[in-house]
Coordinates of C-alpha atoms in Angstrom, one line a residue:
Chain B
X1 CA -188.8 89.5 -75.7
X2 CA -188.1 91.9 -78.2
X3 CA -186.9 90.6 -81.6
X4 CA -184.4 92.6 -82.5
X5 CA -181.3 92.6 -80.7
X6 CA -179.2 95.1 -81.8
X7 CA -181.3 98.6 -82.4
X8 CA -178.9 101.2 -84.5
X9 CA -180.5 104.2 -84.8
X10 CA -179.2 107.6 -87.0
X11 CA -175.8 106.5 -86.3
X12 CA -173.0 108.9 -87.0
X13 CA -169.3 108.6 -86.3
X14 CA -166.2 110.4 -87.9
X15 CA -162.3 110.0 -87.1
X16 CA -160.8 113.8 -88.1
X17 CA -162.3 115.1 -90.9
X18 CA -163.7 111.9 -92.7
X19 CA -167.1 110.7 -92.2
X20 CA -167.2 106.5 -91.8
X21 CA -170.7 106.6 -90.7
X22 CA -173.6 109.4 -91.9
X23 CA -177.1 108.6 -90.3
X24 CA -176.9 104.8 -90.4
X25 CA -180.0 102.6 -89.5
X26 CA -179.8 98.9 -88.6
X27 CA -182.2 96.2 -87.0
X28 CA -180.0 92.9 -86.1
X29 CA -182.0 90.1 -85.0
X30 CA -181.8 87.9 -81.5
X31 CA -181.1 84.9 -83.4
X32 CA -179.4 84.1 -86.9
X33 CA -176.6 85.4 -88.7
X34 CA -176.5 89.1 -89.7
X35 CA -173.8 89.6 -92.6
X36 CA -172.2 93.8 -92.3
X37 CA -170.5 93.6 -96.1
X38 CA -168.8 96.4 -97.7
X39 CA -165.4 97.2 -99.1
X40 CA -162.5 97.7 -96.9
X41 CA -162.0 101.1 -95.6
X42 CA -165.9 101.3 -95.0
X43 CA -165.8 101.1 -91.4
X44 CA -166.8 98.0 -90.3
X45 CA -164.6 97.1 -88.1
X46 CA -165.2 100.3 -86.5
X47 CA -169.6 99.3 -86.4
X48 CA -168.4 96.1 -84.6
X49 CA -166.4 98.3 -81.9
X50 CA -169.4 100.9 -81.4
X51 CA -172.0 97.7 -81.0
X52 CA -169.3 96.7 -77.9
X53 CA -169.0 100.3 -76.6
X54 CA -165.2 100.6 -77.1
X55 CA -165.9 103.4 -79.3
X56 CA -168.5 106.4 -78.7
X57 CA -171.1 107.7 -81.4
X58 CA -170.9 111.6 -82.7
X59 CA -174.6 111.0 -82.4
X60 CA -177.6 108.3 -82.7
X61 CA -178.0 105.7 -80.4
X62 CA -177.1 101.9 -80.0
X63 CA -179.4 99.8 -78.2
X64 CA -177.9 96.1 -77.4
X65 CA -181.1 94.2 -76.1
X66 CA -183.1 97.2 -75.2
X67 CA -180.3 98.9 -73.3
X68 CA -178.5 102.0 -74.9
X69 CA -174.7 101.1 -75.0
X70 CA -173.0 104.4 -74.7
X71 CA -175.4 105.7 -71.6
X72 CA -174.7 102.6 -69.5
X73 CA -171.7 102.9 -66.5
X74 CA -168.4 100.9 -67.0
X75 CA -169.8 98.7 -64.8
X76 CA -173.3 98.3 -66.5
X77 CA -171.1 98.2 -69.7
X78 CA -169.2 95.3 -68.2
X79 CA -172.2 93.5 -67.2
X80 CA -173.4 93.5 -71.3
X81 CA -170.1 92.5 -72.4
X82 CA -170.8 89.4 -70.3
X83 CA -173.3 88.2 -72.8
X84 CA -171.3 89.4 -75.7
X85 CA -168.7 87.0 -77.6
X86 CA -166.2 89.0 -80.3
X87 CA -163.9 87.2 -82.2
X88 CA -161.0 89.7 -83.3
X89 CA -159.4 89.1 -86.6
X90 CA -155.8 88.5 -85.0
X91 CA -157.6 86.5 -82.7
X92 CA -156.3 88.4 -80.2
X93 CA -155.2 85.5 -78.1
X94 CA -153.0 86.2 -75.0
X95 CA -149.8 85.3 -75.9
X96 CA -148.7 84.3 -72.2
X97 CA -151.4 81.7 -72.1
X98 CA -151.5 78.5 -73.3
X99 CA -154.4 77.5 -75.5
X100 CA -156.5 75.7 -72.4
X101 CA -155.6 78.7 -70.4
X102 CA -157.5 81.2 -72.7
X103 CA -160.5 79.7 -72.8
X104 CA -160.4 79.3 -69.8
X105 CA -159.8 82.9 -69.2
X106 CA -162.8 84.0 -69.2
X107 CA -164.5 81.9 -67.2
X108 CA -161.9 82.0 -64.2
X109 CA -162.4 86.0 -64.8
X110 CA -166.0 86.0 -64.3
X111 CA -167.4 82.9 -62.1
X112 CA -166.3 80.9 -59.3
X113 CA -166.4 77.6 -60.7
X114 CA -163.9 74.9 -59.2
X115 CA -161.1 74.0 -61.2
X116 CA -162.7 70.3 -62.5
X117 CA -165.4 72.2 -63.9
X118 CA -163.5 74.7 -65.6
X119 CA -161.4 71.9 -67.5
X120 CA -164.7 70.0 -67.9
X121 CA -166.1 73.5 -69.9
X122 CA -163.0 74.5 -71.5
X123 CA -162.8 71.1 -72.8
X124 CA -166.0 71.1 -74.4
X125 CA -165.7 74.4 -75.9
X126 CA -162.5 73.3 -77.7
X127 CA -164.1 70.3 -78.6
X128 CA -166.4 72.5 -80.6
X129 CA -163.8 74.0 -82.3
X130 CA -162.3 71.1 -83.3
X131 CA -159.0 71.9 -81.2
X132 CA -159.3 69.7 -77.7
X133 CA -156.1 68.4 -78.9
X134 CA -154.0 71.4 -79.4
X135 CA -155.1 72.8 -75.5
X136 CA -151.4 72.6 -74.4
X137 CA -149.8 74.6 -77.2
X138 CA -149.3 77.9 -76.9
X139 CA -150.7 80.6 -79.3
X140 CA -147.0 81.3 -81.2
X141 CA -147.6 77.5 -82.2
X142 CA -150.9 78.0 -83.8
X143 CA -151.6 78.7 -87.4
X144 CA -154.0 82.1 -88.3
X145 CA -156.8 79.6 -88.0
X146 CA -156.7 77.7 -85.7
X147 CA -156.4 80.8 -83.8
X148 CA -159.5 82.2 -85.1
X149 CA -160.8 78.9 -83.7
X150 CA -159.2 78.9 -80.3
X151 CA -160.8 82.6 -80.0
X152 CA -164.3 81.1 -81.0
X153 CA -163.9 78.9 -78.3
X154 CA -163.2 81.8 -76.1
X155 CA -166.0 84.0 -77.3
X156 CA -168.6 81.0 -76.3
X157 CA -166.9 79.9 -73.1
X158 CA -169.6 82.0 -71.0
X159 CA -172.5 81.2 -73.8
X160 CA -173.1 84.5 -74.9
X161 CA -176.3 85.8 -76.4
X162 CA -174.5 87.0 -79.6
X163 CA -171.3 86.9 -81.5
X164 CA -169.5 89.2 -83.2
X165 CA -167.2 88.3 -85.8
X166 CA -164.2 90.6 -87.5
X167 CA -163.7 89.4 -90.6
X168 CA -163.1 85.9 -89.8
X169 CA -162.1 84.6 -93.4
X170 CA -159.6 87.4 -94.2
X171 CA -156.6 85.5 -95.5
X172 CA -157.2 81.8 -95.0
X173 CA -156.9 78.9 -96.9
X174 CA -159.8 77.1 -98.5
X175 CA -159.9 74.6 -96.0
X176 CA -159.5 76.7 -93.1
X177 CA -161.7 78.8 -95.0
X178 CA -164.5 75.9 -94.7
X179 CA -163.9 75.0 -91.3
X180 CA -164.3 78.5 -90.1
X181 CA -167.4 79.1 -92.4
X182 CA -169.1 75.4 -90.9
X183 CA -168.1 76.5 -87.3
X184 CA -169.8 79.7 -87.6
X185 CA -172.7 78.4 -88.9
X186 CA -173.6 75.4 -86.7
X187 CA -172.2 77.3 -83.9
X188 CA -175.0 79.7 -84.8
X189 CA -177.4 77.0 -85.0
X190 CA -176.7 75.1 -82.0
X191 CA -176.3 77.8 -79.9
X192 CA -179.4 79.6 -81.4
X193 CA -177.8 83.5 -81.0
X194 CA -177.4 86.2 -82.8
X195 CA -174.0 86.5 -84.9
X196 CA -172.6 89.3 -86.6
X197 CA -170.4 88.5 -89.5
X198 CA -168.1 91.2 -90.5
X199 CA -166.7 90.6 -94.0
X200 CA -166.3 90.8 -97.5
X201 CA -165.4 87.7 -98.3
X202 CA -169.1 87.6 -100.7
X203 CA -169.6 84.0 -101.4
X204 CA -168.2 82.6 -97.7
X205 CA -170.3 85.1 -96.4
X206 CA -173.9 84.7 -98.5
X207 CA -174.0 81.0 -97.9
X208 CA -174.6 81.3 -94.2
X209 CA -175.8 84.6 -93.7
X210 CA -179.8 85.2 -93.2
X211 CA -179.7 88.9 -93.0
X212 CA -177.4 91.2 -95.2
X213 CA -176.2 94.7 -94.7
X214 CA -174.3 96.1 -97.6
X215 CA -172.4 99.7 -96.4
X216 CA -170.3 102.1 -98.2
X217 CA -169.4 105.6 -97.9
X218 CA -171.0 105.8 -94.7
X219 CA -174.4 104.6 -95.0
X220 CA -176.5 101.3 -96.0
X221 CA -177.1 101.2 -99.2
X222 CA -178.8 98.0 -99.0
X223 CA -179.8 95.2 -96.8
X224 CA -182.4 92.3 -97.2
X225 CA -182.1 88.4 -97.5
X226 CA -179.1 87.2 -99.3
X227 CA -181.6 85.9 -102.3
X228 CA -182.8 89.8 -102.3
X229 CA -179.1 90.9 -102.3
X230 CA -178.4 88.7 -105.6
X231 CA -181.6 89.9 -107.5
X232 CA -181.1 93.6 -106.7
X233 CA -181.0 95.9 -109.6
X234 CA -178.7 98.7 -107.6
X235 CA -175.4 99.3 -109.8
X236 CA -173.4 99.4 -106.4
X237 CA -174.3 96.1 -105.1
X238 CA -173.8 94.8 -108.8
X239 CA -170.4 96.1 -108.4
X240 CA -169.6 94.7 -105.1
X241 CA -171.3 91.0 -105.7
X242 CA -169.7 90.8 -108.9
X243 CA -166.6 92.5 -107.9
X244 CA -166.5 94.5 -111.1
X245 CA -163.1 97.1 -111.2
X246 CA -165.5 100.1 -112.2
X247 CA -169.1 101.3 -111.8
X248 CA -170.2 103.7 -108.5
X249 CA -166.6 103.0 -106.8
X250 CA -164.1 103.9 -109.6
X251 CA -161.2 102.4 -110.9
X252 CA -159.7 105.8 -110.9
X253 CA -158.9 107.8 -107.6
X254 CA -159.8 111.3 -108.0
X255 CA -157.9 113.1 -110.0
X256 CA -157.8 115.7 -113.1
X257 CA -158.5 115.0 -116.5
X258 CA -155.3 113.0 -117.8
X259 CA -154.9 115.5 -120.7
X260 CA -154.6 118.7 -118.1
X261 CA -152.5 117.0 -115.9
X262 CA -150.1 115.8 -118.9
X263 CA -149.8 119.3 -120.2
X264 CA -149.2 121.0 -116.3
X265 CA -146.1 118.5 -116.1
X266 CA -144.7 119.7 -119.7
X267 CA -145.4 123.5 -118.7
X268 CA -143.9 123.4 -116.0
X269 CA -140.7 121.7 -117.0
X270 CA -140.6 124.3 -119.4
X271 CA -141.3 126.7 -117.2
Chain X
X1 CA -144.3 135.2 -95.8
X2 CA -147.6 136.6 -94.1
X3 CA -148.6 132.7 -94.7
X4 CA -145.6 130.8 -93.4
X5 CA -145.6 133.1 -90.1
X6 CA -149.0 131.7 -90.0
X7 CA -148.7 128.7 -90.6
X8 CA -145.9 128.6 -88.2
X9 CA -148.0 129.9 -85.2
X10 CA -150.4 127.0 -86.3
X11 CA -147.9 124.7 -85.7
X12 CA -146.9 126.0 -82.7
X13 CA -150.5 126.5 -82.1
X14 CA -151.0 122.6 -82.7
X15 CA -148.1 121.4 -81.1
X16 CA -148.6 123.2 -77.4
X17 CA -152.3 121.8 -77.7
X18 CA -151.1 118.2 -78.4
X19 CA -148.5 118.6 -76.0
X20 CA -150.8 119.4 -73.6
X21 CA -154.1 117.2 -74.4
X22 CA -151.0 114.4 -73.8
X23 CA -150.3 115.5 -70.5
X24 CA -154.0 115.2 -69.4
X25 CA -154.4 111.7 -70.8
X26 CA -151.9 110.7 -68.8
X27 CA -152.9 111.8 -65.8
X28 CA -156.4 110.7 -66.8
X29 CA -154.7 107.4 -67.4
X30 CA -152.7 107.1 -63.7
X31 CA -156.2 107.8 -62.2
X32 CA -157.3 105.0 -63.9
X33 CA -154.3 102.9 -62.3
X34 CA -154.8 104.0 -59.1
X35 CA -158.1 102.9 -59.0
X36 CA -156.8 99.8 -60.6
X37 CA -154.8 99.3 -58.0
X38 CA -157.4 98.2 -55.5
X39 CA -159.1 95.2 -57.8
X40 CA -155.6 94.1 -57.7
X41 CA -155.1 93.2 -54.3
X42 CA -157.0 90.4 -55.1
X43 CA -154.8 88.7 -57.3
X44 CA -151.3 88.9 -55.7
X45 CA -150.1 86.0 -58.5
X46 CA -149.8 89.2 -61.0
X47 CA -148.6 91.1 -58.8
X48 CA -145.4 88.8 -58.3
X49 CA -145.3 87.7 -61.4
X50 CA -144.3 91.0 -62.6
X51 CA -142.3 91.6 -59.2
X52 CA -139.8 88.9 -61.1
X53 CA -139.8 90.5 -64.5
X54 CA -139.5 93.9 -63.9
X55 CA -137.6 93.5 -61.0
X56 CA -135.5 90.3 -60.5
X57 CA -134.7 90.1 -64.2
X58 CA -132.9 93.3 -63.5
X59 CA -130.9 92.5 -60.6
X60 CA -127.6 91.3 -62.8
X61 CA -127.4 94.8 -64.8
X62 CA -128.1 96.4 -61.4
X63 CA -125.3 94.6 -59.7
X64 CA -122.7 94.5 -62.1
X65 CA -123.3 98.6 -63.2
X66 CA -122.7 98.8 -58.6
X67 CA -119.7 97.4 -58.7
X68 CA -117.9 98.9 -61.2
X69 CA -119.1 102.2 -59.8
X70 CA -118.6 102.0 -56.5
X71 CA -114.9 100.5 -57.7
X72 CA -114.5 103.6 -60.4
X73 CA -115.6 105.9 -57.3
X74 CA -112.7 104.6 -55.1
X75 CA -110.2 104.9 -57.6
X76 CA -110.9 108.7 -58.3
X77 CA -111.6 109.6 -54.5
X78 CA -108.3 108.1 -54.0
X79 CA -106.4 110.0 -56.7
X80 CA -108.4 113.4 -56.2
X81 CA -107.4 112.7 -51.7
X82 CA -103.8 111.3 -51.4
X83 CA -102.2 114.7 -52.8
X84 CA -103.9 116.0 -49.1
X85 CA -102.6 112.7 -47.2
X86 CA -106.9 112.6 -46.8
X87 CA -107.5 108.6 -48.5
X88 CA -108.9 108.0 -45.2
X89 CA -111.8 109.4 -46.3
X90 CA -112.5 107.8 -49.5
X91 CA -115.1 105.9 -48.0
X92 CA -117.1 108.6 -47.1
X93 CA -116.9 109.4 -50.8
X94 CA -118.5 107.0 -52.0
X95 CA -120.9 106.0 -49.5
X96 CA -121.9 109.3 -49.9
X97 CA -122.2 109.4 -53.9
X98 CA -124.1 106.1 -54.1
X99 CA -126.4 107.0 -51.4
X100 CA -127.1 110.3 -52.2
X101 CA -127.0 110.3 -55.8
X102 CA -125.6 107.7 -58.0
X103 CA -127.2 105.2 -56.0
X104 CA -130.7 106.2 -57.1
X105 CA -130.3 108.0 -60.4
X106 CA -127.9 105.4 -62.2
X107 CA -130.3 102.7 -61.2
X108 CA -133.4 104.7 -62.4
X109 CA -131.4 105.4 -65.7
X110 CA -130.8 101.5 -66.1
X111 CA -134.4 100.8 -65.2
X112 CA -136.1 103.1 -67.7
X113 CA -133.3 101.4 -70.6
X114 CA -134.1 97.8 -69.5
X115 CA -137.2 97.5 -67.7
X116 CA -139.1 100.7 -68.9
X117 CA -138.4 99.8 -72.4
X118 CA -139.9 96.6 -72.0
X119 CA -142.5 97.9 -70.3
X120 CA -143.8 99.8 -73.1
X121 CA -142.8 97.3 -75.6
X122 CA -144.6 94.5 -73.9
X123 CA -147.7 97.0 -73.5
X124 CA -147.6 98.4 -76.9
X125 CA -147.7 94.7 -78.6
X126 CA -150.9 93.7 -76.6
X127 CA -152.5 96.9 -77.9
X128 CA -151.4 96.4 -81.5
X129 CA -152.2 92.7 -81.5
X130 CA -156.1 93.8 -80.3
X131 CA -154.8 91.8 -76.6
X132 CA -156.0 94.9 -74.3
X133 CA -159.4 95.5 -76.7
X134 CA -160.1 91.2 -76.6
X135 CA -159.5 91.3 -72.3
X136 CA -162.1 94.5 -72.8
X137 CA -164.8 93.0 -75.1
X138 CA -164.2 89.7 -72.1
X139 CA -165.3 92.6 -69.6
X140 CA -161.7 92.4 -68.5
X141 CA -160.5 96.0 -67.4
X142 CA -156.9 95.8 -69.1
X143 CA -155.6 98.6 -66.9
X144 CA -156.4 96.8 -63.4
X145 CA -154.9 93.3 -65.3
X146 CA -152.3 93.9 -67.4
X147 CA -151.3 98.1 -66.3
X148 CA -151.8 98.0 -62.8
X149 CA -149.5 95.3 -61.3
X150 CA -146.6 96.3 -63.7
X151 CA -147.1 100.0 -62.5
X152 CA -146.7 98.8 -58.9
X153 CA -143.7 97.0 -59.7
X154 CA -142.1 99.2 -61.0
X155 CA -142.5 101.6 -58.5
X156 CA -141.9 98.6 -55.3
X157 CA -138.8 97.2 -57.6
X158 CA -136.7 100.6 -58.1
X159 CA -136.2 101.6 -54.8
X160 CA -135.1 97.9 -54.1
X161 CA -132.6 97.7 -56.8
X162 CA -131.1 101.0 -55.9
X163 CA -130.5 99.5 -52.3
X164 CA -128.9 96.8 -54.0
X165 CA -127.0 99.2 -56.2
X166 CA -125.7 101.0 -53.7
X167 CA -124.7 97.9 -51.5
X168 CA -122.7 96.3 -53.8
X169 CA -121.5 99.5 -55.2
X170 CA -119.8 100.0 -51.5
X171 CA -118.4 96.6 -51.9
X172 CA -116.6 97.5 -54.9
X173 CA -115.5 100.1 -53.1
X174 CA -113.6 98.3 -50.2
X175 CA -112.2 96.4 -53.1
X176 CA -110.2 98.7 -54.2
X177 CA -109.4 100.9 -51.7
X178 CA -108.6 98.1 -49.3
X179 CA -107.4 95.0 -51.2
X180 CA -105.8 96.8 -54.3
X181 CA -104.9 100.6 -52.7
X182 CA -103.9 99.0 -49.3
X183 CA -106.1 101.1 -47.1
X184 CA -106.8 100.2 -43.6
X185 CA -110.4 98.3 -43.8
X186 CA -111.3 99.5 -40.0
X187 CA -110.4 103.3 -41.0
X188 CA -112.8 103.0 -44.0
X189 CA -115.4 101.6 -42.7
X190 CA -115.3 103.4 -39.1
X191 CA -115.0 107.0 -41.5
X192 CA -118.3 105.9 -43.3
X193 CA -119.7 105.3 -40.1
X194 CA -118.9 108.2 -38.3
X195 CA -120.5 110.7 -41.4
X196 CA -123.6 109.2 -43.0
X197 CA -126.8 109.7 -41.0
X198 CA -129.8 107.2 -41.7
X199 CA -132.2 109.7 -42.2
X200 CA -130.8 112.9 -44.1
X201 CA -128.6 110.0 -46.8
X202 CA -130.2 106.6 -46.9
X203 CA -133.5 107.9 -46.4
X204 CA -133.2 110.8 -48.6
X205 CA -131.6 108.3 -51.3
X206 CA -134.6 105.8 -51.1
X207 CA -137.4 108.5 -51.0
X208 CA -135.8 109.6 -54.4
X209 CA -135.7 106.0 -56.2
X210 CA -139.3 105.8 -55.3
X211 CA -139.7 108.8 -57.0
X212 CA -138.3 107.8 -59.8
X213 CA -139.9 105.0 -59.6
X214 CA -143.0 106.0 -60.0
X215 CA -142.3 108.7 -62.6
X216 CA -140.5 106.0 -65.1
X217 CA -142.7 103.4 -64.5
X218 CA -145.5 105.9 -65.3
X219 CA -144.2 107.3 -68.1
X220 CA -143.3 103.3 -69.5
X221 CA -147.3 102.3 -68.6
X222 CA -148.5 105.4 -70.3
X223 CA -146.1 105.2 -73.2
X224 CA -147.4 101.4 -74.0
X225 CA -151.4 101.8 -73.6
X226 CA -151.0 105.1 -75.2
X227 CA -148.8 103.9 -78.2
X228 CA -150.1 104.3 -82.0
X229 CA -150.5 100.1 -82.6
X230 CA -148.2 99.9 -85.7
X231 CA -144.4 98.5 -85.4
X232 CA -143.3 102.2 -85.9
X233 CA -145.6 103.4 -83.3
X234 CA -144.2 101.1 -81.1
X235 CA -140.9 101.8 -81.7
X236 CA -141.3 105.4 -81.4
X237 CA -143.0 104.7 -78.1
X238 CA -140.2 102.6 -77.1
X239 CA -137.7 105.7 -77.6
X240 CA -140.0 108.1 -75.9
X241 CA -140.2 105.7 -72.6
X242 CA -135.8 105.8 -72.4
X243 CA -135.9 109.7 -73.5
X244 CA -138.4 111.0 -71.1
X245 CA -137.8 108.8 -68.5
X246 CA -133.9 109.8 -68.5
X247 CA -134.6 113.4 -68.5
X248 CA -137.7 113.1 -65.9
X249 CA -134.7 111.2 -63.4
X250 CA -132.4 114.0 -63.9
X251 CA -134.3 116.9 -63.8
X252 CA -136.4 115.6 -60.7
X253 CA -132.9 114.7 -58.9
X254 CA -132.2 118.3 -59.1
X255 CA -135.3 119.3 -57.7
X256 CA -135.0 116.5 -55.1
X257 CA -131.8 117.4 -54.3
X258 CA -132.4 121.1 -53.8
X259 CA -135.0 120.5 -51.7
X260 CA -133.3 117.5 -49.7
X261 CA -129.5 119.0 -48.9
X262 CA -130.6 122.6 -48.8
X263 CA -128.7 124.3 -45.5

């Protein structure tokens, strides 16, 4: 067995005229975490939704354990997504459902497993997540965290071989914070899978990751181990570690020299 | 000016293609329904589930809109026939107009207000709260769970609640023009007897509510999956559902009805 899980090869994508990806290459390991860092706006989000086929490439290819997403049927497709677990920044809990009936979800969805068996699973999965306790309530009654948690639970009720995660520590406490960066991680561990963390949330994310991906303006501009990451030299990475206001991504948005544009607004008053 | 004329037929240019790259994404998109449709017959529990909320939840506007028709009907028939000594025949008035026409297109126009809208809303908040793309990454097809069954509601529901419409909407009648006009109750309902035909009025007025069934509940399914997932993209969706849907009803009841009552 191969590996390498997750195969991206000359990747490009584009929405209208702007380019999010140009010619991106990425190797994501079977097991461990893989952090995708970058600013916002870089696309990541979009990288997680090409990995699970909801969007298509402009070109380059996508392998997900040695089958190429975008050439398999809806029912192929389906198959993968089986094995997949994606945990959406929302959550994206069903809001009809109560917390059991979520996870659950899934696994009523896609085997025919008798009812003691699916509480028995469901169960154990929240259990995981801390939230065995909370399987009554419904979503509305959650806070953003737990809900991230209860969608955890979701993503590994049908023990996926990998995990996806949209950034998972966007706007939560430090103790939610620390759950969600423990869960991930031992999850990770005891499951032994492959996770993709999505983020850039730079410490949370370089004290569990064993992989790093940093992307900006459409490509990787650099990846290694998160010890290579902190002892690289490149001014962007400096910039995005350190989270300095200028350097490669300016404090300033494009514009003209102050001076020029000063003096167009007096002429043309007096004009 | 060369510019602006330009730039006009751009826009124009633009506009038609939109327009038109809409209309085959929705067709695309009730393809995708119908073939929904099938993986749903084996789960009849969403299939009832929506039954109630597009349907049942319904039933009060439905009936109260019917009576007060069918009651407003009787009044003017009455007026507009007793200067000809004809208020015999107000019965046949508005069994008539509710089967034939307001029947099916008033209860179509409430539909697409109160169930279309939510329709759309309800469908529009899963997409912008990542719902429908979760149920896909699960290898759930959204469109056979959540689309499908409320599609076939819809479309099962309206010509239902115009039936019911048009029934109480003839009760209201007899209200008025027997218990408050003093009419004789055997000479109105014997006169409604004697001129509706099963065929050529009830069935023409329930072939039209499916119609409209289908179209509005299309247009509310298509509106929601289709919607841009912010709160104004929703609420412009919203609008669109209730705009189009009202105009599709009464443009397609004249069509129906040229075709239906032509001599």
């Amino acid at each position: 067995m191969s590996e390498v899980l997750i195969k991206i090869r000359g990747l490009k994508f584009s929405r209208g005229d702007r380019v999010i990806f140009n010619n991106v290459d990425m190797d994501i390991p079977r097991t461990g975490i893989t952090a995708i860092m970058g600013p916002s706006g870089t696309g990541k989000t979009t990288l997680l939704k090409l990995i699970g086929g909801q969007l298509r490439p402009d070109a380059g290819s996508i392998e997900v354990d040695g089958q190429n997403i975008h050439q398999l049927k809806t029912r192929e497709l389906y198959e993968l997504r089986k094995r997949m677990g994606m945990l959406f920044q929302s959550g994206a809990l069903l809001t009809d459902l109560s917390v059991f009936e979520n996870v659950a979800y899934p696994i009523r969805e896609h085997t025919k497993l008798n009812e003691a068996m699916v509480r028995q699973l469901v169960l154990l999965k929240l259990n995981a997540v801390g939230l065995r306790g909370a399987m009554d309530l419904s979503p509305a009654e959650l806070s953003g965290g737990m809900a991230r948690r209860v969608a955890m639970a979701r993503a590994i009720a049908l023990d996926p071989m990998m995990i996806m995660y949209d950034e998972p520590f966007t706007g939560q406490d430090p103790i939610s914070m620390g759950v969600l960066v423990k869960l991930i991680k031992s999850l990770n561990d005891a499951l032994n899978i492959c996770s993709i963390v999505v983020s850039h949330d730079v410490y949370e994310t370089m004290s569990i990751a064993n992989y790093v991906y940093i992307i900006s303006a459409g490509t990787v501009v650099e990846h290694g181990s998160p010890e290579d990451i902190h002892s690289s030299d490149s001014e962007w990475t400096r910039q995005f570690m350190e989270g300095l206001a200028d350097g490669p991504v300016p404090f300033h948005f494009d514009a003209p020299p102050l001076f020029d544009d000063l003096f167009a607004v007096s002429e043309r008053r007096r004009g | 000016m060369v510019n602006n004329l330009l730039d006009r037929i751009q826009a124009l240019g633009h506009g038609t293609l939109a327009a038109l790259s809409r209309l085959g994404r929705a067709n695309v998109f009730l393809m995708a329904v119908f073939a929904g449709l099938s993986g749903m017959l084996m789960r009849p529990g969403l299939l009832v589930k929506q039954l109630f909320s597009v349907g049942v939840q319904t039933l009060i506007i439905i009936v109260v809109a019917g009576l007060f028709v069918g009651m407003v009907m009787a009044l003017q028939a009455y007026y507009a026939l007793v200067d000809f000594g004809a208020e015999d025949s107000v019965s046949v008035m508005v069994v008539l107009s509710l089967l034939r026409e307001l029947g099916p297109v008033i209860t179509a126009l409430l539909f697409a207000g109160r169930a279309g809208s939510a329709l759309t809303a309800e469908i529009g908040l899963m997409k912008a709260t990542e719902q429908l793309s979760g149920m896909e990454m699960m290898a759930v097809n959204p469109v056979e769970r959540v689309v499908a069954p409320r599609f076939l509601a819809g479309v099962i529901s309206m010509p239902l609640l115009a039936a019911i419409f048009s029934a109480v909407g003839v009760m209201g009648g007899y209200l008025v023009a027997v218990q408050m006009l003093g009419l004789d109750s055997g000479a109105f309902w014997s006169q409604a007897q004697s001129k509706v035909e099963l065929f050529e009025d009830l069935g023409n007025g329930m072939i039209k509510s499916l119609v409209f069934g289908f179209v509005v509940s299309w247009i509310a399914v298509f509106e929601g999956y289709d919607c841009i997932p912010t709160s104004e993209g929703l609420g412009q969706a919203t609008t669109r559902t209730v705009v189009y849907g009202s105009l599709a009803i009464l443009i397609l009841d004249f069509v129906l009805t040229a075709l239906m009552f032509s001599k």
